[in-house]
mmCIF file with all atom_site columns, C-alpha atoms in Angstrom:
data_model
loop_
_atom_site.group_PDB
_atom_site.id
_atom_site.type_symbol
_atom_site.label_atom_id
_atom_site.label_alt_id
_atom_site.label_comp_id
_atom_site.label_asym_id
_atom_site.label_entity_id
_atom_site.label_seq_id
_atom_site.pdbx_PDB_ins_code
_atom_site.Cartn_x
_atom_site.Cartn_y
_atom_site.Cartn_z
_atom_site.occupancy
_atom_site.B_iso_or_equiv
_atom_site.pdbx_formal_charge
_atom_site.auth_seq_id
_atom_site.auth_comp_id
_atom_site.auth_asym_id
_atom_site.auth_atom_id
_atom_site.pdbx_PDB_model_num
ATOM 1   C CA . UNK A 1 1   ? 174.793 161.486 105.923 1.00 69.00 ? 210 UNK A CA 1
ATOM 2   C CA . UNK A 1 2   ? 176.203 164.712 104.868 1.00 74.00 ? 211 UNK A CA 1
ATOM 3   C CA . UNK A 1 3   ? 174.360 167.634 104.439 1.00 87.00 ? 212 UNK A CA 1
ATOM 4   C CA . UNK A 1 4   ? 174.858 171.160 103.828 1.00 92.00 ? 213 UNK A CA 1
ATOM 5   C CA . UNK A 1 5   ? 172.368 173.840 104.805 1.00 93.00 ? 214 UNK A CA 1
ATOM 6   C CA . UNK A 1 6   ? 171.520 177.334 103.974 1.00 94.00 ? 215 UNK A CA 1
ATOM 7   C CA . UNK A 1 7   ? 169.987 178.905 106.732 1.00 86.00 ? 216 UNK A CA 1
ATOM 8   C CA . UNK A 1 8   ? 168.673 181.683 104.631 1.00 87.00 ? 217 UNK A CA 1
ATOM 9   C CA . UNK A 1 9   ? 166.028 181.198 101.889 1.00 91.00 ? 218 UNK A CA 1
ATOM 10  C CA . UNK A 1 10  ? 164.927 184.672 100.574 1.00 95.00 ? 219 UNK A CA 1
ATOM 11  C CA . UNK A 1 11  ? 166.935 187.742 101.623 1.00 96.00 ? 220 UNK A CA 1
ATOM 12  C CA . UNK A 1 12  ? 165.995 190.979 100.269 1.00 97.00 ? 221 UNK A CA 1
ATOM 13  C CA . UNK A 1 13  ? 168.593 194.160 101.090 1.00 97.00 ? 222 UNK A CA 1
ATOM 14  C CA . UNK A 1 14  ? 168.792 197.658 99.323  1.00 97.00 ? 223 UNK A CA 1
ATOM 15  C CA . UNK A 1 15  ? 171.914 198.420 97.434  1.00 96.00 ? 224 UNK A CA 1
ATOM 16  C CA . UNK A 1 16  ? 174.628 199.220 99.384  1.00 96.00 ? 225 UNK A CA 1
ATOM 17  C CA . UNK A 1 17  ? 173.921 197.165 102.208 1.00 97.00 ? 226 UNK A CA 1
ATOM 18  C CA . UNK A 1 18  ? 176.014 194.513 103.173 1.00 97.00 ? 227 UNK A CA 1
ATOM 19  C CA . UNK A 1 19  ? 175.502 190.715 102.292 1.00 97.00 ? 228 UNK A CA 1
ATOM 20  C CA . UNK A 1 20  ? 176.139 187.225 105.047 1.00 97.00 ? 229 UNK A CA 1
ATOM 21  C CA . UNK A 1 21  ? 174.957 184.214 103.432 1.00 97.00 ? 230 UNK A CA 1
ATOM 22  C CA . UNK A 1 22  ? 175.108 181.517 105.793 1.00 96.00 ? 231 UNK A CA 1
ATOM 23  C CA . UNK A 1 23  ? 176.453 177.873 105.005 1.00 96.00 ? 232 UNK A CA 1
ATOM 24  C CA . UNK A 1 24  ? 176.969 174.521 107.459 1.00 96.00 ? 233 UNK A CA 1
ATOM 25  C CA . UNK A 1 25  ? 178.275 171.516 106.217 1.00 93.00 ? 234 UNK A CA 1
ATOM 26  C CA . UNK A 1 26  ? 177.795 168.347 108.607 1.00 90.00 ? 235 UNK A CA 1
ATOM 27  C CA . UNK A 1 27  ? 180.555 166.305 107.070 1.00 80.00 ? 236 UNK A CA 1
ATOM 28  C CA . UNK A 1 28  ? 183.535 166.040 109.476 1.00 75.00 ? 237 UNK A CA 1
ATOM 29  C CA . UNK A 1 29  ? 186.521 164.698 107.546 1.00 79.00 ? 238 UNK A CA 1
ATOM 30  C CA . UNK A 1 30  ? 188.497 167.577 104.929 1.00 83.00 ? 239 UNK A CA 1
ATOM 31  C CA . UNK A 1 31  ? 186.291 169.050 102.901 1.00 86.00 ? 240 UNK A CA 1
ATOM 32  C CA . UNK A 1 32  ? 186.357 171.279 99.835  1.00 90.00 ? 241 UNK A CA 1
ATOM 33  C CA . UNK A 1 33  ? 183.913 174.271 99.407  1.00 93.00 ? 242 UNK A CA 1
ATOM 34  C CA . UNK A 1 34  ? 182.672 176.390 97.048  1.00 95.00 ? 243 UNK A CA 1
ATOM 35  C CA . UNK A 1 35  ? 179.645 178.913 96.277  1.00 97.00 ? 244 UNK A CA 1
ATOM 36  C CA . UNK A 1 36  ? 177.940 178.956 93.091  1.00 96.00 ? 245 UNK A CA 1
ATOM 37  C CA . UNK A 1 37  ? 176.015 181.831 91.511  1.00 97.00 ? 246 UNK A CA 1
ATOM 38  C CA . UNK A 1 38  ? 173.013 181.542 88.997  1.00 95.00 ? 247 UNK A CA 1
ATOM 39  C CA . UNK A 1 39  ? 171.664 184.985 87.755  1.00 95.00 ? 248 UNK A CA 1
ATOM 40  C CA . UNK A 1 40  ? 168.236 185.262 86.450  1.00 92.00 ? 249 UNK A CA 1
ATOM 41  C CA . UNK A 1 41  ? 168.224 182.463 83.649  1.00 89.00 ? 250 UNK A CA 1
ATOM 42  C CA . UNK A 1 42  ? 171.720 182.303 83.362  1.00 91.00 ? 251 UNK A CA 1
ATOM 43  C CA . UNK A 1 43  ? 173.475 179.005 84.351  1.00 91.00 ? 252 UNK A CA 1
ATOM 44  C CA . UNK A 1 44  ? 175.431 177.991 87.271  1.00 94.00 ? 253 UNK A CA 1
ATOM 45  C CA . UNK A 1 45  ? 178.763 179.363 87.449  1.00 93.00 ? 254 UNK A CA 1
ATOM 46  C CA . UNK A 1 46  ? 181.374 179.676 90.185  1.00 93.00 ? 255 UNK A CA 1
ATOM 47  C CA . UNK A 1 47  ? 182.055 182.663 92.421  1.00 95.00 ? 256 UNK A CA 1
ATOM 48  C CA . UNK A 1 48  ? 184.333 180.948 94.609  1.00 95.00 ? 257 UNK A CA 1
ATOM 49  C CA . UNK A 1 49  ? 186.151 177.962 96.002  1.00 93.00 ? 258 UNK A CA 1
ATOM 50  C CA . UNK A 1 50  ? 188.261 176.506 99.174  1.00 93.00 ? 259 UNK A CA 1
ATOM 51  C CA . UNK A 1 51  ? 190.576 173.759 98.938  1.00 88.00 ? 260 UNK A CA 1
ATOM 52  C CA . UNK A 1 52  ? 193.039 174.580 101.218 1.00 87.00 ? 261 UNK A CA 1
ATOM 53  C CA . UNK A 1 53  ? 195.390 177.195 103.029 1.00 90.00 ? 262 UNK A CA 1
ATOM 54  C CA . UNK A 1 54  ? 194.139 180.643 103.988 1.00 93.00 ? 263 UNK A CA 1
ATOM 55  C CA . UNK A 1 55  ? 190.615 179.616 105.010 1.00 93.00 ? 264 UNK A CA 1
ATOM 56  C CA . UNK A 1 56  ? 189.920 183.236 103.963 1.00 96.00 ? 265 UNK A CA 1
ATOM 57  C CA . UNK A 1 57  ? 188.965 183.032 100.060 1.00 96.00 ? 266 UNK A CA 1
ATOM 58  C CA . UNK A 1 58  ? 188.252 185.665 97.556  1.00 95.00 ? 267 UNK A CA 1
ATOM 59  C CA . UNK A 1 59  ? 186.283 185.414 94.525  1.00 93.00 ? 268 UNK A CA 1
ATOM 60  C CA . UNK A 1 60  ? 184.659 187.159 91.454  1.00 92.00 ? 269 UNK A CA 1
ATOM 61  C CA . UNK A 1 61  ? 183.232 190.396 91.837  1.00 93.00 ? 270 UNK A CA 1
ATOM 62  C CA . UNK A 1 62  ? 183.684 191.298 95.157  1.00 95.00 ? 271 UNK A CA 1
ATOM 63  C CA . UNK A 1 63  ? 182.375 188.740 97.027  1.00 97.00 ? 272 UNK A CA 1
ATOM 64  C CA . UNK A 1 64  ? 184.564 187.088 99.679  1.00 97.00 ? 273 UNK A CA 1
ATOM 65  C CA . UNK A 1 65  ? 183.921 183.337 102.096 1.00 97.00 ? 274 UNK A CA 1
ATOM 66  C CA . UNK A 1 66  ? 185.624 182.588 105.227 1.00 96.00 ? 275 UNK A CA 1
ATOM 67  C CA . UNK A 1 67  ? 186.013 178.683 106.455 1.00 94.00 ? 276 UNK A CA 1
ATOM 68  C CA . UNK A 1 68  ? 185.919 178.314 109.710 1.00 94.00 ? 277 UNK A CA 1
ATOM 69  C CA . UNK A 1 69  ? 186.298 174.389 110.230 1.00 91.00 ? 278 UNK A CA 1
ATOM 70  C CA . UNK A 1 70  ? 185.301 174.447 113.915 1.00 92.00 ? 279 UNK A CA 1
ATOM 71  C CA . UNK A 1 71  ? 182.187 175.748 113.388 1.00 93.00 ? 280 UNK A CA 1
ATOM 72  C CA . UNK A 1 72  ? 181.835 173.602 109.965 1.00 93.00 ? 281 UNK A CA 1
ATOM 73  C CA . UNK A 1 73  ? 180.813 176.818 108.420 1.00 95.00 ? 282 UNK A CA 1
ATOM 74  C CA . UNK A 1 74  ? 181.680 178.221 104.808 1.00 96.00 ? 283 UNK A CA 1
ATOM 75  C CA . UNK A 1 75  ? 179.865 182.036 105.197 1.00 97.00 ? 284 UNK A CA 1
ATOM 76  C CA . UNK A 1 76  ? 179.724 184.443 101.759 1.00 97.00 ? 285 UNK A CA 1
ATOM 77  C CA . UNK A 1 77  ? 180.141 187.867 102.610 1.00 97.00 ? 286 UNK A CA 1
ATOM 78  C CA . UNK A 1 78  ? 180.056 191.165 100.569 1.00 97.00 ? 287 UNK A CA 1
ATOM 79  C CA . UNK A 1 79  ? 180.726 194.762 102.097 1.00 97.00 ? 288 UNK A CA 1
ATOM 80  C CA . UNK A 1 80  ? 178.622 196.625 99.574  1.00 97.00 ? 289 UNK A CA 1
ATOM 81  C CA . UNK A 1 81  ? 175.797 194.925 97.106  1.00 97.00 ? 290 UNK A CA 1
ATOM 82  C CA . UNK A 1 82  ? 174.528 195.753 93.972  1.00 96.00 ? 291 UNK A CA 1
ATOM 83  C CA . UNK A 1 83  ? 171.058 195.320 92.206  1.00 96.00 ? 292 UNK A CA 1
ATOM 84  C CA . UNK A 1 84  ? 173.116 192.912 89.762  1.00 96.00 ? 293 UNK A CA 1
ATOM 85  C CA . UNK A 1 85  ? 174.062 190.869 92.411  1.00 97.00 ? 294 UNK A CA 1
ATOM 86  C CA . UNK A 1 86  ? 170.259 189.866 92.240  1.00 97.00 ? 295 UNK A CA 1
ATOM 87  C CA . UNK A 1 87  ? 170.717 186.151 91.909  1.00 97.00 ? 296 UNK A CA 1
ATOM 88  C CA . UNK A 1 88  ? 170.092 182.311 93.745  1.00 96.00 ? 297 UNK A CA 1
ATOM 89  C CA . UNK A 1 89  ? 173.207 181.943 95.800  1.00 97.00 ? 298 UNK A CA 1
ATOM 90  C CA . UNK A 1 90  ? 174.517 177.542 96.211  1.00 96.00 ? 299 UNK A CA 1
ATOM 91  C CA . UNK A 1 91  ? 176.939 176.215 98.567  1.00 96.00 ? 300 UNK A CA 1
ATOM 92  C CA . UNK A 1 92  ? 178.614 172.810 97.689  1.00 94.00 ? 301 UNK A CA 1
ATOM 93  C CA . UNK A 1 93  ? 180.814 170.706 100.011 1.00 91.00 ? 302 UNK A CA 1
ATOM 94  C CA . UNK A 1 94  ? 182.782 167.564 98.383  1.00 87.00 ? 303 UNK A CA 1
ATOM 95  C CA . UNK A 1 95  ? 184.923 165.315 100.085 1.00 77.00 ? 304 UNK A CA 1
ATOM 96  C CA . UNK A 1 96  ? 188.361 164.834 99.353  1.00 71.00 ? 305 UNK A CA 1
ATOM 97  C CA . UNK A 1 97  ? 188.706 161.468 98.386  1.00 67.00 ? 306 UNK A CA 1
ATOM 98  C CA . UNK A 1 98  ? 186.356 158.652 98.272  1.00 65.00 ? 307 UNK A CA 1
ATOM 99  C CA . UNK A 1 99  ? 183.760 160.262 96.143  1.00 67.00 ? 308 UNK A CA 1
ATOM 100 C CA . UNK A 1 100 ? 182.485 162.429 93.240  1.00 67.00 ? 309 UNK A CA 1
ATOM 101 C CA . UNK A 1 101 ? 179.755 163.362 94.368  1.00 78.00 ? 310 UNK A CA 1
ATOM 102 C CA . UNK A 1 102 ? 179.268 167.257 95.601  1.00 87.00 ? 311 UNK A CA 1
ATOM 103 C CA . UNK A 1 103 ? 176.650 167.958 97.887  1.00 90.00 ? 312 UNK A CA 1
ATOM 104 C CA . UNK A 1 104 ? 174.469 171.767 97.376  1.00 92.00 ? 313 UNK A CA 1
ATOM 105 C CA . UNK A 1 105 ? 172.371 173.481 99.590  1.00 93.00 ? 314 UNK A CA 1
ATOM 106 C CA . UNK A 1 106 ? 169.121 174.464 99.003  1.00 93.00 ? 315 UNK A CA 1
ATOM 107 C CA . UNK A 1 107 ? 170.285 178.094 97.743  1.00 95.00 ? 316 UNK A CA 1
ATOM 108 C CA . UNK A 1 108 ? 169.611 181.531 98.766  1.00 96.00 ? 317 UNK A CA 1
ATOM 109 C CA . UNK A 1 109 ? 167.509 183.950 96.321  1.00 96.00 ? 318 UNK A CA 1
ATOM 110 C CA . UNK A 1 110 ? 169.058 187.554 97.196  1.00 97.00 ? 319 UNK A CA 1
ATOM 111 C CA . UNK A 1 111 ? 167.077 190.520 95.760  1.00 97.00 ? 320 UNK A CA 1
ATOM 112 C CA . UNK A 1 112 ? 168.769 193.630 95.958  1.00 97.00 ? 321 UNK A CA 1
ATOM 113 C CA . UNK A 1 113 ? 166.594 196.514 95.858  1.00 96.00 ? 322 UNK A CA 1
ATOM 114 C CA . UNK A 1 114 ? 167.743 200.107 93.459  1.00 89.00 ? 323 UNK A CA 1
ATOM 115 C CA . UNK B 2 1   ? 186.296 178.383 78.254  1.00 71.00 ? 62  UNK B CA 1
ATOM 116 C CA . UNK B 2 2   ? 184.593 175.091 79.171  1.00 70.00 ? 63  UNK B CA 1
ATOM 117 C CA . UNK B 2 3   ? 181.060 174.226 77.581  1.00 90.00 ? 64  UNK B CA 1
ATOM 118 C CA . UNK B 2 4   ? 178.613 172.578 78.654  1.00 95.00 ? 65  UNK B CA 1
ATOM 119 C CA . UNK B 2 5   ? 175.555 172.315 76.000  1.00 96.00 ? 66  UNK B CA 1
ATOM 120 C CA . UNK B 2 6   ? 171.903 170.697 76.978  1.00 96.00 ? 67  UNK B CA 1
ATOM 121 C CA . UNK B 2 7   ? 169.886 169.818 73.798  1.00 90.00 ? 68  UNK B CA 1
ATOM 122 C CA . UNK B 2 8   ? 167.152 171.357 74.835  1.00 91.00 ? 69  UNK B CA 1
ATOM 123 C CA . UNK B 2 9   ? 166.000 174.500 76.877  1.00 93.00 ? 70  UNK B CA 1
ATOM 124 C CA . UNK B 2 10  ? 162.366 173.686 77.348  1.00 95.00 ? 71  UNK B CA 1
ATOM 125 C CA . UNK B 2 11  ? 160.896 170.585 76.428  1.00 96.00 ? 72  UNK B CA 1
ATOM 126 C CA . UNK B 2 12  ? 157.447 169.498 77.316  1.00 97.00 ? 73  UNK B CA 1
ATOM 127 C CA . UNK B 2 13  ? 156.383 165.691 77.062  1.00 97.00 ? 74  UNK B CA 1
ATOM 128 C CA . UNK B 2 14  ? 153.499 163.498 77.948  1.00 97.00 ? 75  UNK B CA 1
ATOM 129 C CA . UNK B 2 15  ? 152.778 160.930 80.837  1.00 97.00 ? 76  UNK B CA 1
ATOM 130 C CA . UNK B 2 16  ? 154.409 157.382 79.338  1.00 97.00 ? 77  UNK B CA 1
ATOM 131 C CA . UNK B 2 17  ? 156.361 158.877 76.764  1.00 97.00 ? 78  UNK B CA 1
ATOM 132 C CA . UNK B 2 18  ? 160.553 157.824 77.158  1.00 97.00 ? 79  UNK B CA 1
ATOM 133 C CA . UNK B 2 19  ? 162.667 161.171 77.083  1.00 97.00 ? 80  UNK B CA 1
ATOM 134 C CA . UNK B 2 20  ? 165.796 161.732 76.641  1.00 97.00 ? 81  UNK B CA 1
ATOM 135 C CA . UNK B 2 21  ? 167.587 164.568 77.820  1.00 97.00 ? 82  UNK B CA 1
ATOM 136 C CA . UNK B 2 22  ? 171.710 165.105 76.368  1.00 97.00 ? 83  UNK B CA 1
ATOM 137 C CA . UNK B 2 23  ? 174.378 166.919 77.494  1.00 97.00 ? 84  UNK B CA 1
ATOM 138 C CA . UNK B 2 24  ? 177.795 167.074 75.593  1.00 97.00 ? 85  UNK B CA 1
ATOM 139 C CA . UNK B 2 25  ? 180.585 168.903 77.106  1.00 96.00 ? 86  UNK B CA 1
ATOM 140 C CA . UNK B 2 26  ? 184.154 170.060 74.793  1.00 94.00 ? 87  UNK B CA 1
ATOM 141 C CA . UNK B 2 27  ? 186.569 170.163 77.087  1.00 90.00 ? 88  UNK B CA 1
ATOM 142 C CA . UNK B 2 28  ? 187.338 166.304 77.999  1.00 91.00 ? 89  UNK B CA 1
ATOM 143 C CA . UNK B 2 29  ? 186.443 166.542 81.462  1.00 91.00 ? 90  UNK B CA 1
ATOM 144 C CA . UNK B 2 30  ? 186.024 162.609 83.106  1.00 91.00 ? 91  UNK B CA 1
ATOM 145 C CA . UNK B 2 31  ? 183.190 163.381 85.094  1.00 91.00 ? 92  UNK B CA 1
ATOM 146 C CA . UNK B 2 32  ? 179.702 164.723 84.508  1.00 94.00 ? 93  UNK B CA 1
ATOM 147 C CA . UNK B 2 33  ? 176.968 164.663 86.585  1.00 95.00 ? 94  UNK B CA 1
ATOM 148 C CA . UNK B 2 34  ? 172.660 164.963 85.687  1.00 97.00 ? 95  UNK B CA 1
ATOM 149 C CA . UNK B 2 35  ? 171.065 167.425 88.447  1.00 97.00 ? 96  UNK B CA 1
ATOM 150 C CA . UNK B 2 36  ? 167.517 168.432 89.055  1.00 96.00 ? 97  UNK B CA 1
ATOM 151 C CA . UNK B 2 37  ? 167.012 171.416 90.243  1.00 95.00 ? 98  UNK B CA 1
ATOM 152 C CA . UNK B 2 38  ? 163.264 172.137 92.423  1.00 94.00 ? 99  UNK B CA 1
ATOM 153 C CA . UNK B 2 39  ? 162.470 175.310 94.027  1.00 88.00 ? 100 UNK B CA 1
ATOM 154 C CA . UNK B 2 40  ? 163.196 175.636 97.953  1.00 86.00 ? 101 UNK B CA 1
ATOM 155 C CA . UNK B 2 41  ? 164.896 171.537 97.377  1.00 90.00 ? 102 UNK B CA 1
ATOM 156 C CA . UNK B 2 42  ? 168.149 173.200 96.035  1.00 90.00 ? 103 UNK B CA 1
ATOM 157 C CA . UNK B 2 43  ? 169.821 170.597 93.689  1.00 93.00 ? 104 UNK B CA 1
ATOM 158 C CA . UNK B 2 44  ? 170.119 167.276 93.544  1.00 93.00 ? 105 UNK B CA 1
ATOM 159 C CA . UNK B 2 45  ? 171.762 164.666 92.094  1.00 93.00 ? 106 UNK B CA 1
ATOM 160 C CA . UNK B 2 46  ? 170.329 161.758 89.683  1.00 96.00 ? 107 UNK B CA 1
ATOM 161 C CA . UNK B 2 47  ? 173.454 160.063 88.786  1.00 95.00 ? 108 UNK B CA 1
ATOM 162 C CA . UNK B 2 48  ? 177.167 160.743 87.804  1.00 92.00 ? 109 UNK B CA 1
ATOM 163 C CA . UNK B 2 49  ? 179.991 159.421 85.564  1.00 94.00 ? 110 UNK B CA 1
ATOM 164 C CA . UNK B 2 50  ? 183.196 159.006 86.123  1.00 89.00 ? 111 UNK B CA 1
ATOM 165 C CA . UNK B 2 51  ? 184.221 157.517 83.049  1.00 90.00 ? 112 UNK B CA 1
ATOM 166 C CA . UNK B 2 52  ? 183.105 156.010 79.773  1.00 92.00 ? 113 UNK B CA 1
ATOM 167 C CA . UNK B 2 53  ? 179.916 153.588 80.693  1.00 90.00 ? 114 UNK B CA 1
ATOM 168 C CA . UNK B 2 54  ? 180.838 153.891 83.792  1.00 91.00 ? 115 UNK B CA 1
ATOM 169 C CA . UNK B 2 55  ? 177.727 155.489 86.317  1.00 93.00 ? 116 UNK B CA 1
ATOM 170 C CA . UNK B 2 56  ? 177.166 155.492 90.152  1.00 92.00 ? 117 UNK B CA 1
ATOM 171 C CA . UNK B 2 57  ? 173.381 156.576 91.284  1.00 93.00 ? 118 UNK B CA 1
ATOM 172 C CA . UNK B 2 58  ? 173.016 159.812 92.879  1.00 90.00 ? 119 UNK B CA 1
ATOM 173 C CA . UNK B 2 59  ? 170.230 160.789 95.413  1.00 89.00 ? 120 UNK B CA 1
ATOM 174 C CA . UNK B 2 60  ? 167.262 160.261 93.468  1.00 94.00 ? 121 UNK B CA 1
ATOM 175 C CA . UNK B 2 61  ? 167.564 158.093 90.882  1.00 95.00 ? 122 UNK B CA 1
ATOM 176 C CA . UNK B 2 62  ? 164.464 156.255 91.002  1.00 96.00 ? 123 UNK B CA 1
ATOM 177 C CA . UNK B 2 63  ? 162.506 156.435 87.582  1.00 96.00 ? 124 UNK B CA 1
ATOM 178 C CA . UNK B 2 64  ? 165.469 157.944 85.525  1.00 97.00 ? 125 UNK B CA 1
ATOM 179 C CA . UNK B 2 65  ? 168.800 156.353 83.748  1.00 97.00 ? 126 UNK B CA 1
ATOM 180 C CA . UNK B 2 66  ? 171.854 157.146 82.265  1.00 97.00 ? 127 UNK B CA 1
ATOM 181 C CA . UNK B 2 67  ? 174.398 156.238 79.337  1.00 97.00 ? 128 UNK B CA 1
ATOM 182 C CA . UNK B 2 68  ? 177.628 157.376 79.081  1.00 97.00 ? 129 UNK B CA 1
ATOM 183 C CA . UNK B 2 69  ? 178.677 156.042 75.485  1.00 95.00 ? 130 UNK B CA 1
ATOM 184 C CA . UNK B 2 70  ? 181.559 159.011 74.885  1.00 96.00 ? 131 UNK B CA 1
ATOM 185 C CA . UNK B 2 71  ? 183.438 160.906 76.974  1.00 95.00 ? 132 UNK B CA 1
ATOM 186 C CA . UNK B 2 72  ? 181.887 163.737 75.887  1.00 96.00 ? 133 UNK B CA 1
ATOM 187 C CA . UNK B 2 73  ? 178.468 162.739 76.063  1.00 97.00 ? 134 UNK B CA 1
ATOM 188 C CA . UNK B 2 74  ? 175.876 161.903 79.209  1.00 97.00 ? 135 UNK B CA 1
ATOM 189 C CA . UNK B 2 75  ? 173.016 161.559 78.399  1.00 97.00 ? 136 UNK B CA 1
ATOM 190 C CA . UNK B 2 76  ? 169.569 161.240 80.940  1.00 98.00 ? 137 UNK B CA 1
ATOM 191 C CA . UNK B 2 77  ? 166.492 158.683 79.638  1.00 98.00 ? 138 UNK B CA 1
ATOM 192 C CA . UNK B 2 78  ? 163.441 158.476 81.840  1.00 97.00 ? 139 UNK B CA 1
ATOM 193 C CA . UNK B 2 79  ? 161.942 155.549 81.238  1.00 94.00 ? 140 UNK B CA 1
ATOM 194 C CA . UNK B 2 80  ? 158.270 156.721 81.359  1.00 96.00 ? 141 UNK B CA 1
ATOM 195 C CA . UNK B 2 81  ? 157.527 160.270 82.300  1.00 97.00 ? 142 UNK B CA 1
ATOM 196 C CA . UNK B 2 82  ? 155.471 161.099 85.317  1.00 97.00 ? 143 UNK B CA 1
ATOM 197 C CA . UNK B 2 83  ? 154.348 164.313 86.230  1.00 97.00 ? 144 UNK B CA 1
ATOM 198 C CA . UNK B 2 84  ? 156.239 164.392 89.266  1.00 96.00 ? 145 UNK B CA 1
ATOM 199 C CA . UNK B 2 85  ? 159.587 164.768 87.003  1.00 97.00 ? 146 UNK B CA 1
ATOM 200 C CA . UNK B 2 86  ? 158.407 167.986 85.564  1.00 98.00 ? 147 UNK B CA 1
ATOM 201 C CA . UNK B 2 87  ? 161.355 170.084 87.133  1.00 97.00 ? 148 UNK B CA 1
ATOM 202 C CA . UNK B 2 88  ? 164.591 172.016 85.727  1.00 96.00 ? 149 UNK B CA 1
ATOM 203 C CA . UNK B 2 89  ? 167.248 169.204 84.726  1.00 98.00 ? 150 UNK B CA 1
ATOM 204 C CA . UNK B 2 90  ? 170.932 170.047 85.072  1.00 97.00 ? 151 UNK B CA 1
ATOM 205 C CA . UNK B 2 91  ? 173.862 168.883 83.634  1.00 97.00 ? 152 UNK B CA 1
ATOM 206 C CA . UNK B 2 92  ? 177.381 169.215 84.669  1.00 95.00 ? 153 UNK B CA 1
ATOM 207 C CA . UNK B 2 93  ? 181.162 168.357 84.252  1.00 93.00 ? 154 UNK B CA 1
ATOM 208 C CA . UNK B 2 94  ? 184.270 168.230 85.452  1.00 90.00 ? 155 UNK B CA 1
ATOM 209 C CA . UNK B 2 95  ? 187.635 167.054 85.439  1.00 87.00 ? 156 UNK B CA 1
ATOM 210 C CA . UNK B 2 96  ? 189.896 164.793 87.400  1.00 80.00 ? 157 UNK B CA 1
ATOM 211 C CA . UNK B 2 97  ? 193.348 165.261 88.649  1.00 66.00 ? 158 UNK B CA 1
ATOM 212 C CA . UNK B 2 98  ? 195.089 167.506 91.284  1.00 59.00 ? 159 UNK B CA 1
ATOM 213 C CA . UNK B 2 99  ? 192.108 167.265 93.403  1.00 62.00 ? 160 UNK B CA 1
ATOM 214 C CA . UNK B 2 100 ? 188.698 168.309 93.407  1.00 69.00 ? 161 UNK B CA 1
ATOM 215 C CA . UNK B 2 101 ? 187.782 170.247 90.549  1.00 80.00 ? 162 UNK B CA 1
ATOM 216 C CA . UNK B 2 102 ? 184.734 172.468 90.302  1.00 85.00 ? 163 UNK B CA 1
ATOM 217 C CA . UNK B 2 103 ? 181.850 171.606 88.218  1.00 90.00 ? 164 UNK B CA 1
ATOM 218 C CA . UNK B 2 104 ? 181.037 173.498 85.158  1.00 93.00 ? 165 UNK B CA 1
ATOM 219 C CA . UNK B 2 105 ? 177.374 173.661 84.033  1.00 95.00 ? 166 UNK B CA 1
ATOM 220 C CA . UNK B 2 106 ? 175.271 173.849 81.048  1.00 95.00 ? 167 UNK B CA 1
ATOM 221 C CA . UNK B 2 107 ? 172.023 176.015 81.021  1.00 94.00 ? 168 UNK B CA 1
ATOM 222 C CA . UNK B 2 108 ? 169.520 173.561 81.504  1.00 95.00 ? 169 UNK B CA 1
ATOM 223 C CA . UNK B 2 109 ? 166.670 172.040 80.475  1.00 96.00 ? 170 UNK B CA 1
ATOM 224 C CA . UNK B 2 110 ? 163.270 172.879 81.791  1.00 96.00 ? 171 UNK B CA 1
ATOM 225 C CA . UNK B 2 111 ? 160.846 169.717 81.477  1.00 97.00 ? 172 UNK B CA 1
ATOM 226 C CA . UNK B 2 112 ? 157.024 169.959 81.078  1.00 97.00 ? 173 UNK B CA 1
ATOM 227 C CA . UNK B 2 113 ? 155.162 166.215 81.527  1.00 97.00 ? 174 UNK B CA 1
ATOM 228 C CA . UNK B 2 114 ? 151.653 166.895 81.029  1.00 96.00 ? 175 UNK B CA 1
#
């Protein structure tokens, strides 16, 4: 069965530290990939997405992610985090055909210390 | 901007009650989804619908049913609520066409079953 793994469940960083959150998926076909963020008390919102083309995608608020097909990975990065980045981050994968099912990872809770 | 509205932010019900959770989207999206979000488990798909009166089971449909009589509205029904259905419930919608599109989420309903 398809699955998405986020290995870091809780991450604590100081402001200005660099961030990398891991995401690996199990499906071998063509996929679309997403990172969503959920700020405290708010709804999930799209951070960035990869459909095709340049494997390095840039999203909102200085986030970027790199799709490495050979590693089935889509890691999220930010060079310098801010206190306002404290949130829960979810990676999601969907096959490009045959299903409308998105598969979400279990999430990573990021706490940024001021 | 897409608006996905869930009828209640917080709901408390008793074991054995029939519970209705309502979701309305205002962007004429074909696809609608119900998830439950639990700590450490991420988002798990309960049911989804890709058209009016169409529904498909997700990963954890047991104890739930859904209704989609109108395109903009997708209801989740707990036939006989149990304490293990205490959770945060998220509704999402997405359009079809031009490939797979990101989902748009509501604010969630935090449901407690006593």
